PDB file of N, CA, C and O in Angstrom:
ATOM      1  N   PHE A   1      21.715  -6.407  -8.367  1.00 91.00           N
ATOM      2  CA  PHE A   1      20.989  -5.475  -7.413  1.00 91.00           C
ATOM      3  C   PHE A   1      20.182  -6.396  -5.937  1.00 91.00           C
ATOM      4  O   PHE A   1      20.111  -6.379  -5.138  1.00 91.00           O
ATOM      5  N   LYS A   2      19.607  -7.310  -6.719  1.00 91.00           N
ATOM      6  CA  LYS A   2      18.710  -8.367  -6.228  1.00 91.00           C
ATOM      7  C   LYS A   2      19.010  -7.875  -5.301  1.00 91.00           C
ATOM      8  O   LYS A   2      18.666  -8.778  -3.866  1.00 91.00           O
ATOM      9  N   ARG A   3      20.529  -9.291  -5.348  1.00 93.00           N
ATOM     10  CA  ARG A   3      21.302  -9.743  -4.248  1.00 93.00           C
ATOM     11  C   ARG A   3      21.321  -9.666  -2.837  1.00 93.00           C
ATOM     12  O   ARG A   3      21.251  -9.618  -1.338  1.00 93.00           O
ATOM     13  N   LYS A   4      21.676  -7.985  -3.314  1.00 94.00           N
ATOM     14  CA  LYS A   4      22.620  -6.602  -2.027  1.00 94.00           C
ATOM     15  C   LYS A   4      21.320  -6.435  -1.377  1.00 94.00           C
ATOM     16  O   LYS A   4      21.347  -6.049  -0.658  1.00 94.00           O
ATOM     17  N   PHE A   5      20.153  -6.214  -1.800  1.00 94.00           N
ATOM     18  CA  PHE A   5      18.566  -5.860  -1.149  1.00 94.00           C
ATOM     19  C   PHE A   5      18.280  -6.610  -0.385  1.00 94.00           C
ATOM     20  O   PHE A   5      17.961  -6.115   0.685  1.00 94.00           O
ATOM     21  N   MET A   6      18.580  -7.827  -1.083  1.00 94.00           N
ATOM     22  CA  MET A   6      17.305  -9.313  -0.332  1.00 94.00           C
ATOM     23  C   MET A   6      18.490  -9.154   1.130  1.00 94.00           C
ATOM     24  O   MET A   6      17.600  -9.382   2.101  1.00 94.00           O
ATOM     25  N   GLN A   7      19.738  -9.035   1.144  1.00 93.00           N
ATOM     26  CA  GLN A   7      20.855  -8.968   2.680  1.00 93.00           C
ATOM     27  C   GLN A   7      19.947  -8.060   3.552  1.00 93.00           C
ATOM     28  O   GLN A   7      20.386  -7.814   4.661  1.00 93.00           O
ATOM     29  N   THR A   8      19.873  -6.906   2.952  1.00 94.00           N
ATOM     30  CA  THR A   8      20.247  -5.345   3.673  1.00 94.00           C
ATOM     31  C   THR A   8      18.600  -5.117   3.787  1.00 94.00           C
ATOM     32  O   THR A   8      17.855  -4.577   5.523  1.00 94.00           O
ATOM     33  N   PHE A   9      17.539  -5.666   3.427  1.00 93.00           N
ATOM     34  CA  PHE A   9      15.981  -5.093   3.531  1.00 93.00           C
ATOM     35  C   PHE A   9      15.026  -6.904   3.955  1.00 93.00           C
ATOM     36  O   PHE A   9      14.177  -6.541   4.436  1.00 93.00           O
ATOM     37  N   LYS A  10      15.367  -8.260   3.378  1.00 94.00           N
ATOM     38  CA  LYS A  10      15.311  -9.494   4.030  1.00 94.00           C
ATOM     39  C   LYS A  10      14.458  -9.511   3.100  1.00 94.00           C
ATOM     40  O   LYS A  10      12.812 -10.301   3.724  1.00 94.00           O
ATOM     41  N   THR A  11      13.657  -8.856   2.358  1.00 94.00           N
ATOM     42  CA  THR A  11      12.660  -8.976   1.145  1.00 94.00           C
ATOM     43  C   THR A  11      13.585  -8.689   0.065  1.00 94.00           C
ATOM     44  O   THR A  11      14.074  -8.209  -0.107  1.00 94.00           O
ATOM     45  N   ASN A  12      12.047  -9.124  -1.267  1.00 94.00           N
ATOM     46  CA  ASN A  12      12.567  -9.211  -2.459  1.00 94.00           C
ATOM     47  C   ASN A  12      11.724  -7.474  -2.949  1.00 94.00           C
ATOM     48  O   ASN A  12      11.310  -6.982  -2.484  1.00 94.00           O
ATOM     49  N   PRO A  13      12.109  -6.368  -3.863  1.00 95.00           N
ATOM     50  CA  PRO A  13      12.279  -5.586  -4.005  1.00 95.00           C
ATOM     51  C   PRO A  13      10.507  -5.262  -4.741  1.00 95.00           C
ATOM     52  O   PRO A  13      10.284  -4.244  -4.344  1.00 95.00           O
ATOM     53  N   GLY A  14      10.158  -6.122  -5.731  1.00 95.00           N
ATOM     54  CA  GLY A  14       9.427  -5.356  -5.242  1.00 95.00           C
ATOM     55  C   GLY A  14       7.768  -6.119  -3.907  1.00 95.00           C
ATOM     56  O   GLY A  14       7.440  -5.076  -3.638  1.00 95.00           O
ATOM     57  N   LYS A  15       7.740  -6.374  -3.877  1.00 96.00           N
ATOM     58  CA  LYS A  15       7.659  -7.065  -2.129  1.00 96.00           C
ATOM     59  C   LYS A  15       7.351  -5.282  -1.016  1.00 96.00           C
ATOM     60  O   LYS A  15       7.159  -4.670  -0.598  1.00 96.00           O
ATOM     61  N   TRP A  16       8.678  -4.480  -1.293  1.00 96.00           N
ATOM     62  CA  TRP A  16       9.278  -3.840  -0.472  1.00 96.00           C
ATOM     63  C   TRP A  16       9.172  -2.803  -1.054  1.00 96.00           C
ATOM     64  O   TRP A  16       7.416  -1.821  -0.057  1.00 96.00           O
ATOM     65  N   ILE A  17       8.299  -2.498  -1.974  1.00 96.00           N
ATOM     66  CA  ILE A  17       7.678  -1.353  -3.200  1.00 96.00           C
ATOM     67  C   ILE A  17       6.397  -1.406  -1.853  1.00 96.00           C
ATOM     68  O   ILE A  17       5.355  -0.513  -2.281  1.00 96.00           O
ATOM     69  N   MET A  18       5.550  -1.958  -2.839  1.00 97.00           N
ATOM     70  CA  MET A  18       4.097  -3.110  -2.384  1.00 97.00           C
ATOM     71  C   MET A  18       4.006  -2.363  -0.514  1.00 97.00           C
ATOM     72  O   MET A  18       3.365  -1.401  -0.794  1.00 97.00           O
ATOM     73  N   GLN A  19       4.853  -3.159   0.236  1.00 97.00           N
ATOM     74  CA  GLN A  19       4.143  -2.875   1.711  1.00 97.00           C
ATOM     75  C   GLN A  19       4.497  -1.395   1.430  1.00 97.00           C
ATOM     76  O   GLN A  19       3.925  -0.678   2.065  1.00 97.00           O
ATOM     77  N   ARG A  20       6.119  -0.547   0.284  1.00 97.00           N
ATOM     78  CA  ARG A  20       5.730   1.238   1.097  1.00 97.00           C
ATOM     79  C   ARG A  20       4.360   1.490   0.371  1.00 97.00           C
ATOM     80  O   ARG A  20       3.600   2.515   1.015  1.00 97.00           O
ATOM     81  N   ARG A  21       4.059   1.470  -0.946  1.00 97.00           N
ATOM     82  CA  ARG A  21       2.740   2.210  -1.928  1.00 97.00           C
ATOM     83  C   ARG A  21       1.496   2.191  -0.204  1.00 97.00           C
ATOM     84  O   ARG A  21       0.595   2.745  -0.144  1.00 97.00           O
ATOM     85  N   LEU A  22       1.557   0.515   0.470  1.00 97.00           N
ATOM     86  CA  LEU A  22       0.403   0.140   1.378  1.00 97.00           C
ATOM     87  C   LEU A  22       0.619   0.802   2.594  1.00 97.00           C
ATOM     88  O   LEU A  22      -0.381   1.662   2.694  1.00 97.00           O
ATOM     89  N   GLU A  23       1.503   1.037   2.799  1.00 97.00           N
ATOM     90  CA  GLU A  23       1.699   1.800   4.452  1.00 97.00           C
ATOM     91  C   GLU A  23       1.354   3.070   3.995  1.00 97.00           C
ATOM     92  O   GLU A  23       0.688   3.414   5.128  1.00 97.00           O
ATOM     93  N   GLU A  24       1.864   3.828   2.749  1.00 97.00           N
ATOM     94  CA  GLU A  24       1.729   5.463   2.337  1.00 97.00           C
ATOM     95  C   GLU A  24       0.301   5.461   1.834  1.00 97.00           C
ATOM     96  O   GLU A  24      -0.374   7.026   2.972  1.00 97.00           O
ATOM     97  N   SER A  25      -0.592   4.451   0.996  1.00 97.00           N
ATOM     98  CA  SER A  25      -2.325   4.567   1.207  1.00 97.00           C
ATOM     99  C   SER A  25      -3.292   4.810   3.247  1.00 97.00           C
ATOM    100  O   SER A  25      -3.846   4.566   2.975  1.00 97.00           O
ATOM    101  N   TYR A  26      -2.637   3.877   3.402  1.00 96.00           N
ATOM    102  CA  TYR A  26      -3.171   3.951   4.627  1.00 96.00           C
ATOM    103  C   TYR A  26      -2.924   5.296   5.452  1.00 96.00           C
ATOM    104  O   TYR A  26      -4.050   5.612   6.066  1.00 96.00           O
ATOM    105  N   GLU A  27      -1.485   6.150   5.926  1.00 95.00           N
ATOM    106  CA  GLU A  27      -1.720   7.499   5.718  1.00 95.00           C
ATOM    107  C   GLU A  27      -2.741   8.176   5.225  1.00 95.00           C
ATOM    108  O   GLU A  27      -2.995   9.333   5.429  1.00 95.00           O
ATOM    109  N   LEU A  28      -2.551   8.115   4.126  1.00 95.00           N
ATOM    110  CA  LEU A  28      -3.296   8.701   2.923  1.00 95.00           C
ATOM    111  C   LEU A  28      -4.727   8.638   3.353  1.00 95.00           C
ATOM    112  O   LEU A  28      -5.639  10.195   3.276  1.00 95.00           O
ATOM    113  N   LEU A  29      -5.497   7.513   4.037  1.00 94.00           N
ATOM    114  CA  LEU A  29      -6.701   7.187   3.413  1.00 94.00           C
ATOM    115  C   LEU A  29      -7.234   7.865   5.103  1.00 94.00           C
ATOM    116  O   LEU A  29      -7.613   8.521   5.750  1.00 94.00           O
ATOM    117  N   LYS A  30      -6.292   7.481   6.580  1.00 92.00           N
ATOM    118  CA  LYS A  30      -6.054   8.572   7.743  1.00 92.00           C
ATOM    119  C   LYS A  30      -6.798   9.786   7.906  1.00 92.00           C
ATOM    120  O   LYS A  30      -7.209  10.948   8.111  1.00 92.00           O
ATOM    121  N   LYS A  31      -5.565  10.471   7.055  1.00 92.00           N
ATOM    122  CA  LYS A  31      -5.146  11.702   6.747  1.00 92.00           C
ATOM    123  C   LYS A  31      -6.236  12.539   5.707  1.00 92.00           C
ATOM    124  O   LYS A  31      -6.049  14.435   6.039  1.00 92.00           O
ATOM    125  N   SER A  32      -6.271  12.877   4.890  1.00 90.00           N
ATOM    126  CA  SER A  32      -6.940  13.772   3.880  1.00 90.00           C
ATOM    127  C   SER A  32      -8.359  12.985   3.463  1.00 90.00           C
ATOM    128  O   SER A  32      -8.657  12.320   3.517  1.00 90.00           O
ATOM    129  N   GLU A  33      -8.235  13.766   2.292  1.00 89.00           N
ATOM    130  CA  GLU A  33      -9.858  13.375   2.212  1.00 89.00           C
ATOM    131  C   GLU A  33      -9.715  13.060   0.567  1.00 89.00           C
ATOM    132  O   GLU A  33     -11.754  12.329  -0.104  1.00 89.00           O
ATOM    133  N   LYS A  34      -9.187  12.844   0.166  1.00 92.00           N
ATOM    134  CA  LYS A  34      -9.090  12.219  -1.510  1.00 92.00           C
ATOM    135  C   LYS A  34     -10.408  10.887  -1.387  1.00 92.00           C
ATOM    136  O   LYS A  34      -9.753   9.934  -0.493  1.00 92.00           O
ATOM    137  N   ASN A  35     -10.783  10.144  -2.087  1.00 93.00           N
ATOM    138  CA  ASN A  35     -11.393   8.925  -2.431  1.00 93.00           C
ATOM    139  C   ASN A  35     -10.442   7.821  -2.717  1.00 93.00           C
ATOM    140  O   ASN A  35      -9.605   8.349  -3.034  1.00 93.00           O
ATOM    141  N   VAL A  36     -11.197   6.328  -2.851  1.00 95.00           N
ATOM    142  CA  VAL A  36      -9.965   5.777  -2.940  1.00 95.00           C
ATOM    143  C   VAL A  36      -9.345   6.157  -4.003  1.00 95.00           C
ATOM    144  O   VAL A  36      -8.497   5.082  -4.373  1.00 95.00           O
ATOM    145  N   THR A  37     -10.122   5.980  -4.769  1.00 96.00           N
ATOM    146  CA  THR A  37      -9.292   5.947  -6.630  1.00 96.00           C
ATOM    147  C   THR A  37      -7.601   6.682  -6.319  1.00 96.00           C
ATOM    148  O   THR A  37      -7.097   6.471  -7.221  1.00 96.00           O
ATOM    149  N   GLU A  38      -8.299   8.267  -5.645  1.00 97.00           N
ATOM    150  CA  GLU A  38      -7.315   9.029  -6.133  1.00 97.00           C
ATOM    151  C   GLU A  38      -6.280   9.164  -5.445  1.00 97.00           C
ATOM    152  O   GLU A  38      -5.224   8.777  -5.677  1.00 97.00           O
ATOM    153  N   ILE A  39      -6.171   8.010  -4.751  1.00 97.00           N
ATOM    154  CA  ILE A  39      -5.017   7.411  -3.810  1.00 97.00           C
ATOM    155  C   ILE A  39      -4.190   6.093  -4.394  1.00 97.00           C
ATOM    156  O   ILE A  39      -3.119   6.532  -4.148  1.00 97.00           O
ATOM    157  N   ALA A  40      -5.262   5.541  -5.155  1.00 97.00           N
ATOM    158  CA  ALA A  40      -4.455   4.326  -5.653  1.00 97.00           C
ATOM    159  C   ALA A  40      -3.718   4.732  -6.811  1.00 97.00           C
ATOM    160  O   ALA A  40      -2.395   4.851  -6.774  1.00 97.00           O
ATOM    161  N   TYR A  41      -3.814   5.789  -7.521  1.00 97.00           N
ATOM    162  CA  TYR A  41      -2.863   6.649  -8.518  1.00 97.00           C
ATOM    163  C   TYR A  41      -1.657   7.299  -7.548  1.00 97.00           C
ATOM    164  O   TYR A  41      -1.040   7.059  -8.312  1.00 97.00           O
ATOM    165  N   GLU A  42      -2.040   8.128  -6.408  1.00 97.00           N
ATOM    166  CA  GLU A  42      -0.896   8.379  -5.615  1.00 97.00           C
ATOM    167  C   GLU A  42       0.203   7.688  -6.264  1.00 97.00           C
ATOM    168  O   GLU A  42       1.124   8.068  -5.813  1.00 97.00           O
ATOM    169  N   VAL A  43      -0.255   6.784  -5.067  1.00 97.00           N
ATOM    170  CA  VAL A  43       1.091   5.865  -4.570  1.00 97.00           C
ATOM    171  C   VAL A  43       1.448   5.063  -5.261  1.00 97.00           C
ATOM    172  O   VAL A  43       2.281   4.043  -5.095  1.00 97.00           O
ATOM    173  N   GLY A  44       0.615   5.099  -6.166  1.00 97.00           N
ATOM    174  CA  GLY A  44       1.027   3.376  -7.809  1.00 97.00           C
ATOM    175  C   GLY A  44       0.906   2.419  -8.271  1.00 97.00           C
ATOM    176  O   GLY A  44       1.853   1.859  -9.070  1.00 97.00           O
ATOM    177  N   PHE A  45      -0.792   2.753  -7.516  1.00 97.00           N
ATOM    178  CA  PHE A  45      -0.909   1.108  -8.792  1.00 97.00           C
ATOM    179  C   PHE A  45      -2.330   1.851  -9.746  1.00 97.00           C
ATOM    180  O   PHE A  45      -1.724   2.705  -9.800  1.00 97.00           O
ATOM    181  N   GLU A  46      -1.293   0.317 -10.959  1.00 96.00           N
ATOM    182  CA  GLU A  46      -2.625   0.602 -12.629  1.00 96.00           C
ATOM    183  C   GLU A  46      -4.135   0.737 -11.873  1.00 96.00           C
ATOM    184  O   GLU A  46      -4.237   1.607 -13.359  1.00 96.00           O
ATOM    185  N   THR A  47      -4.600  -0.144 -11.581  1.00 97.00           N
ATOM    186  CA  THR A  47      -5.982   0.289 -11.270  1.00 97.00           C
ATOM    187  C   THR A  47      -6.741   0.676  -9.380  1.00 97.00           C
ATOM    188  O   THR A  47      -5.877  -0.534  -8.393  1.00 97.00           O
ATOM    189  N   PRO A  48      -7.447   0.950  -9.333  1.00 97.00           N
ATOM    190  CA  PRO A  48      -7.650   0.875  -8.375  1.00 97.00           C
ATOM    191  C   PRO A  48      -8.221  -0.666  -6.867  1.00 97.00           C
ATOM    192  O   PRO A  48      -7.576  -1.057  -6.370  1.00 97.00           O
ATOM    193  N   ALA A  49      -8.815  -1.586  -8.739  1.00 97.00           N
ATOM    194  CA  ALA A  49      -9.164  -2.685  -8.151  1.00 97.00           C
ATOM    195  C   ALA A  49      -8.020  -3.448  -7.796  1.00 97.00           C
ATOM    196  O   ALA A  49      -8.163  -4.172  -6.555  1.00 97.00           O
ATOM    197  N   HIS A  50      -6.518  -3.184  -8.012  1.00 97.00           N
ATOM    198  CA  HIS A  50      -5.815  -4.410  -7.816  1.00 97.00           C
ATOM    199  C   HIS A  50      -5.249  -3.645  -6.194  1.00 97.00           C
ATOM    200  O   HIS A  50      -4.457  -4.181  -4.925  1.00 97.00           O
ATOM    201  N   PHE A  51      -5.542  -2.220  -6.327  1.00 97.00           N
ATOM    202  CA  PHE A  51      -4.871  -1.416  -5.278  1.00 97.00           C
ATOM    203  C   PHE A  51      -5.920  -2.616  -3.834  1.00 97.00           C
ATOM    204  O   PHE A  51      -5.746  -2.755  -2.732  1.00 97.00           O
ATOM    205  N   ILE A  52      -7.558  -2.188  -4.837  1.00 97.00           N
ATOM    206  CA  ILE A  52      -8.446  -2.653  -2.816  1.00 97.00           C
ATOM    207  C   ILE A  52      -8.064  -3.905  -2.359  1.00 97.00           C
ATOM    208  O   ILE A  52      -7.516  -4.610  -1.207  1.00 97.00           O
ATOM    209  N   ALA A  53      -7.750  -5.100  -3.921  1.00 97.00           N
ATOM    210  CA  ALA A  53      -7.629  -5.916  -3.101  1.00 97.00           C
ATOM    211  C   ALA A  53      -6.035  -6.365  -2.225  1.00 97.00           C
ATOM    212  O   ALA A  53      -5.920  -7.565  -1.566  1.00 97.00           O
ATOM    213  N   SER A  54      -5.329  -5.689  -3.059  1.00 97.00           N
ATOM    214  CA  SER A  54      -4.162  -5.458  -2.582  1.00 97.00           C
ATOM    215  C   SER A  54      -3.908  -5.474  -0.531  1.00 97.00           C
ATOM    216  O   SER A  54      -3.496  -5.762   0.227  1.00 97.00           O
ATOM    217  N   PHE A  55      -4.264  -4.342  -0.718  1.00 97.00           N
ATOM    218  CA  PHE A  55      -4.697  -3.025   1.005  1.00 97.00           C
ATOM    219  C   PHE A  55      -5.856  -4.657   1.440  1.00 97.00           C
ATOM    220  O   PHE A  55      -5.228  -4.198   2.279  1.00 97.00           O
ATOM    221  N   LYS A  56      -7.286  -5.124   1.362  1.00 96.00           N
ATOM    222  CA  LYS A  56      -7.604  -5.930   2.733  1.00 96.00           C
ATOM    223  C   LYS A  56      -6.523  -6.749   2.310  1.00 96.00           C
ATOM    224  O   LYS A  56      -6.956  -7.171   3.993  1.00 96.00           O
ATOM    225  N   GLN A  57      -5.359  -8.000   1.695  1.00 96.00           N
ATOM    226  CA  GLN A  57      -5.058  -8.483   2.252  1.00 96.00           C
ATOM    227  C   GLN A  57      -4.481  -8.580   3.149  1.00 96.00           C
ATOM    228  O   GLN A  57      -4.261  -8.838   4.677  1.00 96.00           O
ATOM    229  N   LYS A  58      -3.659  -6.414   2.447  1.00 95.00           N
ATOM    230  CA  LYS A  58      -2.565  -6.520   3.849  1.00 95.00           C
ATOM    231  C   LYS A  58      -3.527  -6.394   5.194  1.00 95.00           C
ATOM    232  O   LYS A  58      -3.351  -6.118   6.367  1.00 95.00           O
ATOM    233  N   TYR A  59      -4.390  -5.700   5.427  1.00 95.00           N
ATOM    234  CA  TYR A  59      -5.172  -4.665   6.647  1.00 95.00           C
ATOM    235  C   TYR A  59      -6.462  -6.192   6.945  1.00 95.00           C
ATOM    236  O   TYR A  59      -7.778  -5.127   7.510  1.00 95.00           O
ATOM    237  N   ARG A  60      -7.289  -6.776   5.622  1.00 95.00           N
ATOM    238  CA  ARG A  60      -8.042  -7.108   6.618  1.00 95.00           C
ATOM    239  C   ARG A  60      -9.568  -6.153   6.463  1.00 95.00           C
ATOM    240  O   ARG A  60     -10.305  -6.734   7.172  1.00 95.00           O
ATOM    241  N   ASN A  61      -9.214  -5.520   5.958  1.00 94.00           N
ATOM    242  CA  ASN A  61     -10.777  -4.590   5.420  1.00 94.00           C
ATOM    243  C   ASN A  61      -9.641  -3.617   4.353  1.00 94.00           C
ATOM    244  O   ASN A  61      -8.696  -3.462   3.694  1.00 94.00           O
ATOM    245  N   THR A  62     -11.236  -3.216   3.251  1.00 95.00           N
ATOM    246  CA  THR A  62     -10.567  -2.241   1.706  1.00 95.00           C
ATOM    247  C   THR A  62     -10.804  -1.242   2.744  1.00 95.00           C
ATOM    248  O   THR A  62     -11.202  -0.822   3.577  1.00 95.00           O
ATOM    249  N   PRO A  63     -10.038  -0.376   1.529  1.00 95.00           N
ATOM    250  CA  PRO A  63      -9.722   1.414   2.040  1.00 95.00           C
ATOM    251  C   PRO A  63     -11.415   1.664   2.093  1.00 95.00           C
ATOM    252  O   PRO A  63     -11.300   2.654   3.003  1.00 95.00           O
ATOM    253  N   LYS A  64     -12.044   1.429   1.803  1.00 93.00           N
ATOM    254  CA  LYS A  64     -13.149   2.430   2.294  1.00 93.00           C
ATOM    255  C   LYS A  64     -13.142   2.208   4.110  1.00 93.00           C
ATOM    256  O   LYS A  64     -14.365   2.383   3.634  1.00 93.00           O
ATOM    257  N   GLN A  65     -13.955   0.830   3.900  1.00 93.00           N
ATOM    258  CA  GLN A  65     -14.049   0.751   5.465  1.00 93.00           C
ATOM    259  C   GLN A  65     -13.136   0.896   5.766  1.00 93.00           C
ATOM    260  O   GLN A  65     -13.925   1.854   7.698  1.00 93.00           O
ATOM    261  N   LEU A  66     -11.836   1.313   5.499  1.00 90.00           N
ATOM    262  CA  LEU A  66     -10.266   1.762   6.582  1.00 90.00           C
ATOM    263  C   LEU A  66     -11.033   3.573   6.866  1.00 90.00           C
ATOM    264  O   LEU A  66     -11.806   4.099   7.783  1.00 90.00           O
ATOM    265  N   GLN A  67     -12.544   3.883   6.109  1.00 87.00           N
ATOM    266  CA  GLN A  67     -11.820   5.032   5.976  1.00 87.00           C
ATOM    267  C   GLN A  67     -13.475   5.147   6.641  1.00 87.00           C
ATOM    268  O   GLN A  67     -13.612   6.466   7.337  1.00 87.00           O
ATOM    269  N   LYS A  68     -14.062   4.648   6.234  1.00 87.00           N
ATOM    270  CA  LYS A  68     -15.978   5.027   7.458  1.00 87.00           C
ATOM    271  C   LYS A  68     -15.519   4.612   9.265  1.00 87.00           C
ATOM    272  O   LYS A  68     -16.165   4.755  10.019  1.00 87.00           O
ATOM    273  N   GLN A  69     -14.331   4.013   9.573  1.00 86.00           N
ATOM    274  CA  GLN A  69     -13.608   3.481  10.795  1.00 86.00           C
ATOM    275  C   GLN A  69     -13.033   4.764  11.266  1.00 86.00           C
ATOM    276  O   GLN A  69     -13.150   4.116  12.284  1.00 86.00           O
ATOM    277  N   LEU A  70     -12.476   6.037  10.767  1.00 77.00           N
ATOM    278  CA  LEU A  70     -11.763   6.119  11.347  1.00 77.00           C
ATOM    279  C   LEU A  70     -12.467   8.049  11.202  1.00 77.00           C
ATOM    280  O   LEU A  70     -13.616   8.292  11.303  1.00 77.00           O
TER     281      LEU A  70
END
């Protein structure tokens, strides 16, 4: 499975899932009034702290900073 997945998506399944979760969370932050904790759990993170750290690594801002900008 992993070999076929890598051939198709050019990344491993774990990174692909993380990418999808972060993209979904970005859209939810833009479009909804939910708080960061609610969004973290909704997209599948185990803890809000892990969500915030992963989000900041990808987008260079925390989810809260992004919400304030919008």
